[in-house]
Coordinates of C-alpha atoms in Angstrom, one line a residue:
X1 CA -4.4 11.6 -260.6
X2 CA -3.8 15.9 -262.1
X3 CA -4.4 14.3 -265.7
X4 CA -8.0 13.2 -264.7
X5 CA -8.6 16.7 -263.2
X6 CA -7.6 17.8 -266.8
X7 CA -9.5 15.4 -268.4
X8 CA -12.7 16.3 -266.7
X9 CA -12.6 20.0 -267.6
X10 CA -12.5 19.3 -271.1
X11 CA -15.2 16.5 -270.8
X12 CA -17.1 17.7 -268.2
X13 CA -19.6 19.5 -271.0
X14 CA -20.5 16.2 -272.1
X15 CA -20.1 14.1 -268.7
X16 CA -23.2 15.7 -266.5
X17 CA -21.7 15.8 -263.9
X18 CA -24.9 16.1 -261.5
X19 CA -23.2 17.6 -258.1
X20 CA -24.8 13.9 -256.9
X21 CA -23.3 13.2 -252.8
X22 CA -22.9 8.7 -254.0
X23 CA -21.5 9.0 -250.6
X24 CA -19.0 5.7 -250.1
X25 CA -20.7 3.0 -253.2
X26 CA -18.0 -0.8 -253.4
X27 CA -15.1 0.3 -255.6
X28 CA -14.0 -3.0 -258.4
X29 CA -10.7 -2.7 -259.3
X30 CA -10.2 -2.0 -263.3
X31 CA -7.2 -2.3 -265.4
X32 CA -6.4 -2.1 -268.5
X33 CA -4.4 -1.0 -272.0
X34 CA -5.4 1.7 -274.4
X35 CA -3.6 1.0 -277.8
X36 CA -4.0 3.0 -280.7
X37 CA -3.6 1.9 -284.2
X38 CA -1.9 -1.5 -283.5
X39 CA 0.4 1.4 -281.0
X40 CA 0.2 1.8 -276.9
X41 CA -0.9 4.8 -276.6
X42 CA 1.4 6.7 -274.5
X43 CA -0.4 8.9 -271.8
X44 CA -3.7 10.9 -271.6
X45 CA -7.0 9.9 -269.1
X46 CA -9.6 6.9 -269.3
X47 CA -13.3 7.9 -267.8
X48 CA -15.9 5.3 -267.1
X49 CA -18.8 7.3 -266.6
X50 CA -21.8 5.2 -264.9
X51 CA -23.8 4.0 -268.5
X52 CA -27.4 4.8 -266.9
X53 CA -29.2 3.0 -270.3
X54 CA -28.0 0.0 -268.8
X55 CA -29.5 1.3 -265.2
X56 CA -26.1 1.6 -263.9
X57 CA -25.4 5.4 -262.4
X58 CA -23.0 6.5 -259.6
X59 CA -19.9 8.6 -259.9
X60 CA -17.1 8.2 -262.3
X61 CA -14.0 6.8 -262.9
X62 CA -11.1 7.4 -263.9
X63 CA -6.9 6.9 -264.9
X64 CA -4.3 8.1 -266.3
X65 CA -2.6 6.3 -269.3
X66 CA 1.1 5.6 -268.7
X67 CA 3.8 5.4 -271.4
X68 CA 3.2 1.5 -272.0
X69 CA -1.4 2.4 -273.1
X70 CA -1.7 1.1 -268.8
X71 CA -4.5 2.4 -267.2
X72 CA -5.5 1.9 -262.2
X73 CA -8.6 3.5 -262.1
X74 CA -9.6 6.2 -259.6
X75 CA -12.7 7.3 -258.1
X76 CA -11.9 10.1 -256.3
X77 CA -9.0 9.6 -254.0
X78 CA -10.1 5.7 -253.5
X79 CA -9.0 2.6 -256.3
X80 CA -11.7 1.2 -258.3
X81 CA -14.4 1.7 -260.4
X82 CA -18.7 1.3 -259.5
X83 CA -19.7 -1.9 -260.9
X84 CA -21.8 -2.2 -263.9
X85 CA -22.0 -0.4 -267.5
X86 CA -19.8 2.4 -268.2
X87 CA -18.9 4.8 -270.8
X88 CA -15.4 5.2 -271.3
X89 CA -14.1 8.1 -273.0
X90 CA -11.1 9.4 -273.6
X91 CA -8.4 12.3 -273.8
X92 CA -4.6 12.1 -275.1
X93 CA -3.2 15.3 -276.1
X94 CA 0.6 16.4 -277.3
X95 CA 1.3 19.1 -274.9
X96 CA 4.3 21.9 -276.9
X97 CA 7.0 22.4 -275.1
X98 CA 7.6 26.0 -274.2
X99 CA 8.1 28.8 -276.5
X100 CA 10.8 31.2 -275.2
X101 CA 9.2 34.9 -275.2
X102 CA 7.8 36.8 -278.0
X103 CA 7.3 33.4 -280.2
X104 CA 4.2 31.9 -280.5
X105 CA 3.0 29.3 -278.2
X106 CA 1.8 25.8 -279.3
X107 CA -2.0 25.0 -279.2
X108 CA -2.2 21.3 -277.6
X109 CA -3.4 18.4 -280.0
X110 CA -4.8 15.8 -280.0
X111 CA -3.6 12.0 -280.1
X112 CA -6.1 10.4 -280.6
X113 CA -9.6 11.2 -282.8
X114 CA -12.2 13.8 -281.1
X115 CA -15.0 11.2 -280.9
X116 CA -13.0 9.6 -277.8
X117 CA -13.8 12.2 -275.9
X118 CA -17.0 11.8 -276.1
X119 CA -19.9 8.6 -274.2
X120 CA -22.3 9.3 -277.0
X121 CA -20.2 9.2 -279.6
X122 CA -17.0 6.8 -278.2
X123 CA -19.0 3.7 -278.5
X124 CA -16.7 2.2 -276.5
X125 CA -18.4 -0.1 -273.4
X126 CA -18.0 -2.1 -270.8
X127 CA -19.1 -4.6 -267.6
X128 CA -17.4 -3.7 -264.4
X129 CA -18.0 -7.6 -262.5
X130 CA -18.0 -8.4 -259.2
X131 CA -16.6 -12.2 -258.7
X132 CA -13.8 -11.5 -261.2
X133 CA -10.9 -9.5 -262.9
X134 CA -11.5 -6.2 -264.3
X135 CA -8.9 -5.8 -266.8
X136 CA -10.1 -3.6 -269.9
X137 CA -8.0 -2.7 -273.2
X138 CA -9.4 -0.9 -276.1
X139 CA -7.4 -1.7 -279.3
X140 CA -8.8 1.6 -281.2
X141 CA -8.3 1.7 -284.5

């Protein structure tokens, strides 16, 4: 869940969370897998933002991408996502190993193109629907 907070900090200016109190909305289980150029993304965070353009509202959901590329969404401390259409963003960075004192420190390097961090540019959308298994895989070119 720590990576989810990191993603919110990175994506925060873009997402415009708004500070609304959504109460305890109905959540549906969502899982899937993320690949980039045919290889599993081995870590990072995926964020589902309800798409107002498709009439959806509510809190966003996020999940940590596991070493095999799989993820399971959570909204706050609860598993799942609100139903409806979502814009999807992804953050995956390589954190450099700590350097000895006096050495230059490394800067985290993005493992995915920058467009995937922005819900306006990612081009990734999906629908979370009741009454079906919500498995959403994302194969990034």
